[in-house]
CSV table of C-alpha atoms and ligand atoms in Angstrom, one decimal:
chain,number,residue,atom,x,y,z
A,214,MET,CA,74.4,84.0,87.0
A,215,GLU,CA,73.2,87.3,84.6
A,216,ASP,CA,74.7,87.4,81.4
A,217,LYS,CA,75.9,90.7,80.9
A,218,ALA,CA,76.2,90.2,77.0
A,219,SER,CA,72.7,90.8,77.0
A,220,SER,CA,73.1,94.4,78.4
A,221,PRO,CA,71.2,96.9,75.7
A,222,GLU,CA,73.5,99.9,76.7
A,223,ASP,CA,76.3,97.3,75.5
A,224,ASP,CA,74.9,96.2,72.7
A,225,ALA,CA,73.7,99.8,71.2
A,226,LEU,CA,76.9,101.1,71.7
A,227,ARG,CA,78.5,97.8,69.9
A,228,ASP,CA,76.3,98.6,66.9
A,229,LYS,CA,77.4,102.0,66.7
A,230,ILE,CA,81.2,100.9,66.9
A,231,ARG,CA,80.4,98.4,64.3
A,232,THR,CA,78.7,100.9,61.9
A,233,LEU,CA,81.6,103.5,62.1
A,234,LEU,CA,84.1,100.5,61.5
A,235,ALA,CA,82.0,99.3,58.3
A,236,ASN,CA,81.6,102.6,57.0
A,237,GLY,CA,85.2,103.3,57.0
A,238,LEU,CA,86.5,104.9,60.1
A,239,GLU,CA,90.3,105.4,59.2
A,240,THR,CA,92.0,103.9,62.8
A,241,GLU,CA,95.8,103.6,63.5
A,242,VAL,CA,96.0,99.9,62.9
A,243,TRP,CA,99.7,99.9,62.4
A,244,PRO,CA,102.1,100.1,64.1
A,245,ARG,CA,100.9,97.4,66.4
A,246,ALA,CA,101.9,98.1,70.5
A,247,GLU,CA,105.2,95.9,69.6
A,248,THR,CA,107.0,97.0,73.2
A,249,SER,CA,106.0,97.8,76.5
A,250,GLU,CA,107.3,101.3,75.6
A,251,MET,CA,104.7,101.5,72.6
A,252,VAL,CA,101.9,100.1,74.7
A,253,ASN,CA,102.6,102.8,77.1
A,254,GLN,CA,102.7,105.8,74.4
A,255,ILE,CA,99.7,104.9,73.2
A,256,VAL,CA,97.9,104.4,76.8
A,257,ASN,CA,99.1,107.6,77.3
A,258,ARG,CA,97.5,108.8,74.0
A,259,LEU,CA,94.0,107.4,74.8
A,260,GLN,CA,94.1,108.9,78.6
A,261,THR,CA,95.1,112.5,77.1
A,262,GLU,CA,93.6,113.1,73.6
A,263,ALA,CA,90.7,110.5,73.6
A,264,GLY,CA,89.3,110.9,77.1
A,265,ASP,CA,85.3,109.9,76.4
A,266,ASP,CA,85.4,110.7,72.8
A,267,LEU,CA,84.7,107.0,71.0
A,268,LYS,CA,86.0,108.2,67.5
A,269,LYS,CA,89.0,109.3,68.9
A,270,THR,CA,89.4,106.2,71.3
A,271,LEU,CA,88.9,103.5,68.5
A,272,LYS,CA,91.3,105.9,66.1
A,273,ILE,CA,94.1,105.7,68.6
A,274,GLY,CA,93.3,102.2,69.5
A,275,GLY,CA,93.7,101.0,66.0
A,276,PHE,CA,90.4,99.2,66.0
A,277,THR,CA,89.4,97.0,63.2
A,278,ASP,CA,86.0,94.8,62.8
A,279,HIS,CA,88.3,91.9,61.7
A,280,THR,CA,91.1,89.9,63.0
A,281,ILE,CA,94.5,91.2,62.6
A,282,THR,CA,97.6,89.1,62.1
A,283,ALA,CA,100.9,90.2,63.3
A,284,ASP,CA,104.3,88.6,64.2
A,285,ASP,CA,102.5,85.7,62.8
A,286,MET,CA,100.0,85.9,65.2
A,287,GLU,CA,96.2,86.3,65.3
A,288,GLN,CA,95.4,89.1,67.4
A,289,PRO,CA,91.6,88.8,68.1
A,290,CYS,CA,89.6,90.2,71.1
A,291,GLU,CA,88.5,86.5,71.4
A,292,THR,CA,92.0,85.6,73.2
A,293,CYS,CA,93.1,89.1,74.7
A,294,MET,CA,93.6,89.5,78.2
A,295,TYR,CA,91.5,92.6,78.5
A,296,TYR,CA,88.6,90.7,77.0
A,297,LEU,CA,85.6,89.4,79.1
A,298,VAL,CA,84.2,86.4,76.8
A,299,HIS,CA,80.7,86.4,78.4
A,300,ARG,CA,79.7,90.1,78.5
A,301,LYS,CA,81.7,90.5,75.0
A,302,PHE,CA,83.5,93.6,76.6
A,303,CYS,CA,87.1,95.3,76.6
A,304,GLU,CA,88.0,96.0,79.9
A,305,LEU,CA,91.0,97.6,79.3
A,306,PRO,CA,90.1,100.9,81.0
A,307,GLU,CA,91.5,103.5,78.8
A,308,LEU,CA,89.0,101.5,75.9
A,309,ASP,CA,86.3,100.0,77.8
A,310,VAL,CA,83.9,99.7,75.3
A,311,PRO,CA,82.0,96.3,74.1
A,312,VAL,CA,83.4,94.6,71.3
A,313,GLU,CA,83.1,91.5,69.2
A,314,PRO,CA,85.4,88.3,69.6
A,315,GLU,CA,86.6,88.7,65.7
A,316,TRP,CA,87.4,92.5,66.2
A,317,SER,CA,91.2,93.8,67.2
A,318,CYS,CA,93.2,96.5,68.2
A,319,ARG,CA,96.8,97.0,68.5
A,320,LEU,CA,96.9,96.8,72.1
A,321,TRP,CA,96.2,93.4,72.0
A,322,ARG,CA,97.8,91.1,74.4
A,323,ILE,CA,97.9,87.5,75.7
X,90,MET,CA,123.1,77.6,124.6
X,91,ALA,CA,123.8,79.2,121.1
X,92,ASN,CA,125.4,82.5,120.8
X,93,LEU,CA,123.8,84.9,118.2
X,94,LEU,CA,125.6,87.8,116.9
X,95,TRP,CA,123.7,90.3,114.5
X,96,LEU,CA,125.4,92.8,112.7
X,97,GLN,CA,124.0,95.3,109.9
X,98,GLY,CA,125.8,96.8,107.0
X,99,GLY,CA,124.5,98.7,103.8
X,100,ALA,CA,121.1,98.1,105.3
X,101,CYS,CA,117.6,100.1,105.9
X,102,SER,CA,116.8,97.8,109.0
X,103,GLY,CA,113.9,96.4,107.3
X,104,ASN,CA,115.1,92.9,108.2
X,105,THR,CA,115.3,93.7,111.9
X,106,MET,CA,111.8,95.4,111.8
X,107,SER,CA,110.5,92.2,110.3
X,108,PHE,CA,112.4,89.7,112.5
X,109,LEU,CA,111.0,91.8,115.6
X,110,ASN,CA,107.1,90.9,114.4
X,111,ALA,CA,108.2,87.2,114.2
X,112,GLU,CA,105.2,85.3,115.9
X,113,GLU,CA,105.8,81.4,115.2
X,114,PRO,CA,108.3,81.5,116.9
X,115,SER,CA,108.5,85.2,118.2
X,116,ALA,CA,112.2,86.8,118.6
X,117,CYS,CA,111.6,86.5,122.3
X,118,ASP,CA,110.9,83.0,122.2
X,119,LEU,CA,114.2,82.4,120.6
X,120,VAL,CA,115.6,83.5,123.8
X,121,THR,CA,113.2,81.8,126.6
X,122,ASP,CA,112.4,78.6,124.7
X,123,PHE,CA,115.0,77.9,122.2
X,124,GLY,CA,118.3,78.8,124.2
X,125,ILE,CA,119.5,81.7,121.6
X,126,ASN,CA,121.8,84.2,123.4
X,127,VAL,CA,121.4,87.5,121.8
X,128,LEU,CA,125.2,88.8,122.1
X,129,TRP,CA,124.4,91.9,120.3
X,130,GLN,CA,121.9,93.0,117.7
X,131,PRO,CA,122.0,96.4,116.7
X,132,SER,CA,118.2,97.6,117.9
X,133,LEU,CA,118.4,95.2,120.9
X,134,GLY,CA,122.0,95.3,122.3
X,135,LEU,CA,122.6,97.4,125.5
X,136,GLU,CA,126.5,97.9,124.9
X,137,LEU,CA,127.7,100.8,123.0
X,138,GLY,CA,131.1,102.1,121.5
X,139,ASP,CA,134.3,100.1,123.1
X,140,ASP,CA,131.9,97.4,124.6
X,141,VAL,CA,130.2,96.5,121.3
X,142,LYS,CA,134.1,96.5,119.7
X,143,ALA,CA,135.0,93.9,122.9
X,144,ILE,CA,132.3,91.7,121.9
X,145,LEU,CA,133.3,91.3,118.3
X,146,GLU,CA,137.1,91.0,119.1
X,147,LYS,CA,136.2,88.2,121.7
X,148,CYS,CA,134.0,86.2,119.2
X,149,ILE,CA,136.8,86.6,116.6
X,150,SER,CA,139.5,85.2,119.3
X,151,GLY,CA,137.3,82.3,120.3
X,152,GLU,CA,136.9,83.6,123.9
X,153,ILE,CA,133.4,84.1,123.2
X,154,LYS,CA,132.0,81.0,121.4
X,155,LEU,CA,130.3,82.2,118.2
X,156,ASP,CA,127.6,80.1,117.1
X,157,ILE,CA,125.4,81.6,114.5
X,158,PHE,CA,126.3,85.2,112.9
X,159,VAL,CA,123.5,87.0,111.4
X,160,PHE,CA,124.1,89.6,108.4
X,161,GLU,CA,121.7,92.1,107.4
X,162,GLY,CA,122.5,94.6,104.6
X,163,THR,CA,125.0,94.5,101.7
X,164,VAL,CA,128.6,94.4,102.0
X,165,ILE,CA,130.1,97.9,101.1
X,166,ASP,CA,133.4,98.1,99.2
X,167,ALA,CA,133.9,101.4,98.2
X,168,PRO,CA,135.6,103.4,97.9
X,169,ASN,CA,138.4,101.5,95.8
X,170,GLY,CA,137.6,98.3,97.4
X,171,THR,CA,138.7,99.6,101.1
X,172,GLY,CA,135.1,99.5,102.5
X,173,GLU,CA,136.0,102.7,104.1
X,174,TRP,CA,132.1,104.0,103.4
X,175,ASN,CA,131.0,101.7,106.2
X,176,ARG,CA,132.9,101.9,109.2
X,177,PHE,CA,131.8,100.0,112.2
X,178,CYS,CA,133.8,99.8,115.4
X,179,GLY,CA,136.8,101.5,114.2
X,180,ARG,CA,137.4,99.4,110.7
X,181,PRO,CA,135.7,99.0,107.7
X,182,MET,CA,132.5,96.6,108.3
X,183,LYS,CA,133.9,94.1,105.5
X,184,GLU,CA,136.5,93.2,107.7
X,185,TRP,CA,134.3,92.3,110.7
X,186,VAL,CA,132.0,90.4,108.5
X,187,LYS,CA,135.0,88.5,107.1
X,188,GLU,CA,136.7,87.6,110.6
X,189,LEU,CA,133.3,86.7,112.0
X,190,SER,CA,132.3,84.6,109.4
X,191,GLU,CA,135.5,82.6,109.7
X,192,ALA,CA,134.9,82.5,113.6
X,193,SER,CA,131.2,81.4,113.5
X,194,ASP,CA,129.6,78.1,113.3
X,195,PHE,CA,126.7,79.1,111.1
X,196,VAL,CA,126.6,82.3,109.0
X,197,VAL,CA,123.1,83.7,107.7
X,198,ALA,CA,122.4,86.4,105.4
X,199,ILE,CA,119.0,88.0,106.2
X,200,GLY,CA,117.2,90.0,103.3
X,201,ASP,CA,118.2,90.6,99.7
X,202,CYS,CA,121.0,92.9,100.3
X,203,ALA,CA,123.0,90.5,102.4
X,204,THR,CA,122.2,87.4,100.2
X,205,TRP,CA,122.7,89.0,96.8
X,206,GLY,CA,123.3,92.9,97.1
X,207,GLY,CA,119.6,93.8,96.5
X,208,ILE,CA,118.7,97.5,95.6
X,209,PRO,CA,121.7,99.2,96.8
X,210,ALA,CA,123.7,96.8,94.3
X,211,ASN,CA,121.1,98.1,91.8
X,212,ALA,CA,123.2,99.6,88.6
X,213,PRO,CA,125.3,101.8,88.8
X,214,ASN,CA,126.0,100.6,92.4
X,215,PRO,CA,127.9,103.4,93.7
X,216,THR,CA,128.9,101.8,97.1
X,217,ASP,CA,130.1,98.4,95.3
X,218,SER,CA,127.8,96.6,97.4
X,219,LYS,CA,128.1,93.0,97.4
X,220,GLY,CA,125.9,89.9,99.2
X,221,LEU,CA,127.7,87.5,101.5
X,222,GLN,CA,128.2,85.0,98.9
X,223,PHE,CA,126.5,86.4,95.5
X,224,LEU,CA,126.5,89.7,93.3
X,225,LYS,CA,122.8,89.2,91.8
X,226,ARG,CA,123.0,85.9,90.3
X,227,ALA,CA,126.9,85.5,90.3
X,228,LYS,CA,128.6,83.4,92.8
X,229,GLY,CA,131.5,84.9,94.9
X,230,GLY,CA,130.3,88.0,96.7
X,231,ALA,CA,132.1,89.2,99.6
X,232,LEU,CA,133.1,85.9,101.5
X,233,GLY,CA,134.0,84.2,98.1
X,234,GLU,CA,132.2,81.0,96.5
X,235,GLY,CA,134.0,78.7,98.5
X,236,PHE,CA,133.6,80.1,101.6
X,237,THR,CA,132.2,77.7,104.4
X,238,ALA,CA,131.5,78.2,108.0
X,239,LYS,CA,132.7,75.9,110.7
X,240,SER,CA,129.9,73.5,110.3
X,241,GLY,CA,130.9,72.9,106.8
X,242,LEU,CA,127.6,74.9,105.2
X,243,PRO,CA,127.9,77.9,103.2
X,244,VAL,CA,126.2,81.2,103.7
X,245,ILE,CA,122.5,80.2,104.4
X,246,ASN,CA,120.9,82.8,102.5
X,247,ILE,CA,117.1,83.8,103.6
X,248,PRO,CA,116.3,86.4,100.6
X,249,GLY,CA,113.5,88.8,100.9
X,250,CYS,CA,112.8,92.5,100.8
X,251,PRO,CA,112.5,92.4,103.5
X,252,ALA,CA,112.6,88.5,104.8
X,253,HIS,CA,109.3,87.0,106.2
X,254,PRO,CA,109.8,87.2,110.2
X,255,ASP,CA,108.6,83.5,110.5
X,256,TRP,CA,111.4,82.5,107.7
X,257,VAL,CA,114.2,83.9,109.9
X,258,THR,CA,113.1,82.6,113.3
X,259,GLN,CA,112.3,79.1,112.1
X,260,ILE,CA,115.8,79.0,110.6
X,261,LEU,CA,117.8,80.4,113.6
X,262,VAL,CA,115.8,77.7,115.7
X,263,ALA,CA,116.7,75.0,113.4
X,264,VAL,CA,120.3,75.8,113.4
X,265,ALA,CA,120.4,76.5,117.2
X,266,THR,CA,118.7,73.4,118.1
X,267,GLY,CA,121.2,71.2,116.1
X,268,ARG,CA,118.9,70.7,112.9
X,269,ALA,CA,120.8,72.4,110.6
X,270,ASP,CA,121.7,68.8,109.0
X,271,ASP,CA,117.8,68.8,108.1
X,272,LEU,CA,118.2,72.0,105.9
X,273,THR,CA,118.8,71.7,102.4
X,274,LEU,CA,120.0,74.4,100.4
X,275,ASP,CA,118.9,75.4,96.7
X,276,GLU,CA,121.3,76.6,94.5
X,277,PHE,CA,121.3,80.1,95.2
X,278,GLN,CA,121.9,78.4,99.2
X,279,ARG,CA,117.9,79.0,100.0
X,280,PRO,CA,116.7,76.8,102.5
X,281,LYS,CA,114.4,74.5,100.3
X,282,THR,CA,112.1,74.3,102.7
X,283,PHE,CA,110.7,77.9,102.2
X,284,PHE,CA,112.2,78.3,98.5
X,285,SER,CA,111.0,75.7,96.3
X,286,SER,CA,107.4,76.2,95.9
X,287,PHE,CA,106.5,79.7,94.4
X,288,THR,CA,104.7,82.8,95.4
X,289,GLN,CA,101.5,81.6,93.4
X,290,THR,CA,101.5,78.2,95.6
X,291,GLY,CA,98.5,79.3,97.5
X,292,CYS,CA,97.6,82.3,96.2
X,293,THR,CA,94.0,83.2,95.9
X,294,ARG,CA,93.6,84.4,92.3
X,295,ASN,CA,94.8,81.0,91.0
X,296,MET,CA,91.4,80.3,89.2
X,297,HIS,CA,91.6,83.9,87.7
X,298,PHE,CA,95.1,82.8,86.6
X,299,ALA,CA,94.3,79.4,85.2
X,300,TYR,CA,91.2,81.0,83.3
X,301,LYS,CA,93.0,84.0,82.3
X,302,VAL,CA,90.9,86.9,83.6
X,303,SER,CA,92.9,89.9,84.4
X,304,THR,CA,93.3,92.4,86.9
X,305,THR,CA,93.4,95.7,85.6
X,306,ALA,CA,93.6,97.9,88.6
X,307,PHE,CA,95.1,97.6,92.0
X,308,GLY,CA,93.3,96.3,95.1
X,309,GLN,CA,90.8,94.7,92.5
X,310,ARG,CA,89.0,91.7,94.0
X,311,LYS,CA,88.5,89.8,90.7
X,312,GLY,CA,91.3,88.9,88.3
X,313,CYS,CA,95.1,87.6,88.3
X,314,LEU,CA,97.8,90.3,88.5
X,315,PHE,CA,100.1,88.8,86.1
X,316,TYR,CA,98.9,89.8,83.0
X,317,ASP,CA,98.6,93.2,83.3
X,318,LEU,CA,100.3,94.6,86.5
X,319,GLY,CA,103.4,92.7,86.3
X,320,CYS,CA,103.0,90.3,89.1
X,321,ARG,CA,106.1,87.4,89.1
X,322,GLY,CA,104.1,85.0,91.6
X,323,PRO,CA,104.7,82.3,88.9
X,324,MET,CA,108.4,82.7,88.3
X,325,THR,CA,109.5,83.8,92.1
X,326,HIS,CA,110.4,81.0,94.5
X,327,SER,CA,108.7,81.8,98.1
X,328,PRO,CA,106.3,80.7,100.5
X,329,CYS,CA,104.5,84.1,100.7
X,330,ASN,CA,100.9,82.6,100.2
X,331,ARG,CA,101.9,79.4,102.5
X,332,ILE,CA,103.1,81.6,105.5
X,333,LEU,CA,101.2,84.3,105.5
X,334,TRP,CA,102.5,87.9,106.2
X,335,ASN,CA,100.8,89.1,109.8
X,336,ARG,CA,99.2,85.8,109.8
X,337,GLN,CA,96.8,87.4,107.6
X,338,SER,CA,97.7,88.0,104.1
X,339,SER,CA,99.8,88.4,101.1
X,340,LYS,CA,100.5,90.9,98.7
X,341,THR,CA,98.5,89.2,96.2
X,342,ARG,CA,95.6,88.3,98.1
X,343,ALA,CA,95.6,92.5,98.9
X,344,GLY,CA,95.5,92.9,95.1
X,345,MET,CA,99.1,94.1,95.0
X,346,PRO,CA,101.5,92.2,92.6
X,347,CYS,CA,104.4,90.2,93.9
X,348,LEU,CA,108.0,92.1,92.7
X,349,GLY,CA,110.0,88.9,92.9
X,350,CYS,CA,112.0,90.0,96.0
X,351,THR,CA,113.5,86.8,96.9
X,352,GLU,CA,115.1,86.4,93.3
X,353,PRO,CA,118.7,87.5,93.0
X,354,GLU,CA,117.6,90.2,90.2
X,355,PHE,CA,115.4,91.9,92.2
X,356,PRO,CA,114.5,94.6,91.7
X,357,PHE,CA,113.7,93.8,87.9
X,358,PHE,CA,114.9,95.7,85.0
X,359,ASP,CA,116.8,98.1,87.2
X,360,LEU,CA,113.5,100.1,88.6
X,361,ALA,CA,113.5,101.7,84.7
X,362,PRO,CA,110.5,103.6,84.4
X,363,GLY,CA,107.7,102.0,83.4
X,364,THR,CA,108.7,98.5,84.2
X,365,VAL,CA,107.5,98.5,87.9
X,366,PHE,CA,104.2,97.0,88.3
X,367,LYS,CA,103.1,96.5,84.6
X,368,THR,CA,103.8,93.6,82.7
X,369,GLN,CA,106.7,93.6,80.0
X,370,THR,CA,105.5,92.5,76.5
X,371,VAL,CA,106.9,91.7,73.2
X,372,MET,CA,103.9,92.0,70.7
X,373,GLY,CA,101.6,91.4,73.2
X,374,VAL,CA,103.0,88.5,74.4
X,375,PRO,CA,104.7,88.8,78.3
X,376,LYS,CA,108.4,88.7,78.3
X,377,ASP,CA,109.0,86.8,81.3
X,378,MET,CA,106.9,83.4,81.1
X,379,PRO,CA,105.8,81.5,84.2
X,380,THR,CA,108.9,79.1,85.4
X,381,GLY,CA,108.9,76.4,82.7
X,382,VAL,CA,106.4,77.5,80.4
X,383,ASP,CA,107.5,78.6,76.7
X,384,LYS,CA,106.1,81.1,74.5
X,385,LYS,CA,104.2,78.9,72.3
X,386,GLY,CA,102.7,76.6,75.2
X,387,TYR,CA,101.8,79.9,76.9
X,388,VAL,CA,99.7,81.3,73.6
X,389,LYS,CA,97.8,77.9,73.0
X,390,LEU,CA,97.3,77.6,76.7
X,391,THR,CA,96.0,81.0,77.3
X,392,ALA,CA,93.6,81.0,74.0
X,393,ALA,CA,92.3,77.6,75.3
X,394,ALA,CA,91.8,78.7,78.8
X,395,LYS,CA,90.3,82.1,78.1
X,396,GLY,CA,87.6,80.4,75.7
X,397,ALA,CA,86.8,78.0,78.7
X,398,ALA,CA,86.5,80.8,81.3
X,399,PRO,CA,83.2,80.7,83.1
X,400,ALA,CA,80.6,83.3,83.7
X,401,TRP,CA,81.6,83.5,87.4
X,402,ALA,CA,85.5,84.0,86.9
X,403,GLU,CA,84.8,87.2,85.5
X,404,GLU,CA,82.6,88.7,87.8
X,405,ASP,CA,83.6,90.7,90.9
X,406,ILE,CA,84.4,88.0,93.8
X,407,PHE,CA,85.8,87.6,97.3
X,408,VAL,CA,89.0,86.2,97.2
X,409,VAL,CA,90.4,86.2,100.7
S,45,SF4,S1,92.7,95.5,74.1
S,45,SF4,FE1,92.1,93.7,73.3
S,45,SF4,S2,90.0,93.3,74.1
S,45,SF4,FE2,90.6,95.2,73.8
S,45,SF4,S3,89.8,95.9,71.9
S,45,SF4,FE3,92.0,95.6,71.9
S,45,SF4,S4,92.2,93.5,71.4
S,45,SF4,FE4,90.0,93.8,71.7
S,46,SF4,S1,97.8,87.1,91.1
S,46,SF4,FE1,100.3,86.5,90.7
S,46,SF4,S2,100.4,85.0,92.5
S,46,SF4,FE2,98.5,85.3,92.3
S,46,SF4,S3,97.6,83.9,90.7
S,46,SF4,FE3,97.8,85.7,89.7
S,46,SF4,S4,100.4,85.6,89.0
S,46,SF4,FE4,99.8,84.0,90.2
S,47,SF4,S1,105.0,88.2,97.3
S,47,SF4,FE1,106.8,88.4,96.2
S,47,SF4,S2,107.4,90.7,96.6
S,47,SF4,FE2,106.1,90.4,98.1
S,47,SF4,S3,107.3,89.2,99.6
S,47,SF4,FE3,106.8,87.7,98.4
S,47,SF4,S4,108.2,87.3,97.4
S,47,SF4,FE4,108.8,89.1,98.1
């Protein structure tokens, strides 16, 4: 079966995000989406404020290029329910971006 | 021959509609093959007004032997415990229910409303609705915790919103043909033959449940509905993926989450906005775990299973 992780489009976008985060793009890492209400609020903001704007998506999502630990739990993309392991991709419709397993965002959920 | 009487209280008639769609056996088979004599049923009975009342009175006096009393809908107590908001044949329905239940060999509650109150009993429960022997999880209901019908059995609860037609007809046949002794009931008086497995038992998305691949939209072929869309399949007792709906499919097979309609708490979270079709989480971990699983075990299993997921599990796949 084709390994979608090799898609050049995904790779290019992942590199772009990596560079943005490495260059200090400030994102809303905290507070994490502690309750379902907070999840809904963040998802609403992604829908209404971010749209297709990549930087706004990363900012509102609270993206980091390293794993965040909250409530004694590591929250890497790697264990997140929206993460496609083989494609290295975040499938949450409001995010919909290629990621790395050790990255993190505040909508993480297991 | 077994005489059956069916009445409706606070109901939407959904269980009658479901019953009329039964196939194995069908509603007609009950009469022609299994000797059930339908004394009266709201959608099938020919009698009206005083003629219905006469049937009910004869059942209570014993002039007509009442073998099976089926009740659909809630027992309404409002206002102020009088039951006047649901009158039938000149009296509050709750009075008919009590007297007919006492006169009958078997009492069968069909659907969530009759079993434990269902949607009408949802807070703030303006009609003071109850099920026959439960109000949600609490024992008691309209007939009281200690009630048993003449056969010695308590109310047989067939929950669901609505109940699957074949659950209804198969239980009625068992009772009518003298096989009630074969029925074992669980703590909520549901026949174990139907309600000891889970909605998840037989779901075609079990592979995706195992590999922690999520569905992110309704109707998607790939993925399990537990992780994002609030599927209650792993903690709901029902045979919905063993005895298929319309003999064809089930909610989860069609990409729609199980709402847990056979459990006393249905509808869950009092239907608060944002709780329907959405997995409720605390710091990213589901609030309601699959039955018997604890949070620590869930997190460990999920992380490991996710890492082991094969590529095909993440691809679009026909699951029905
Ligand atoms: S939702 Fe999950 S997979 Fe997507 S970016 Fe956030 S942590 Fe990563
Ligand atoms: S869709 Fe629901 S019933 Fe099916 S495997 Fe997933 S959680 Fe279980
Ligand atoms: S799948 Fe769930 S909600 Fe649907 S009928 Fe079965 S138990 Fe009820």
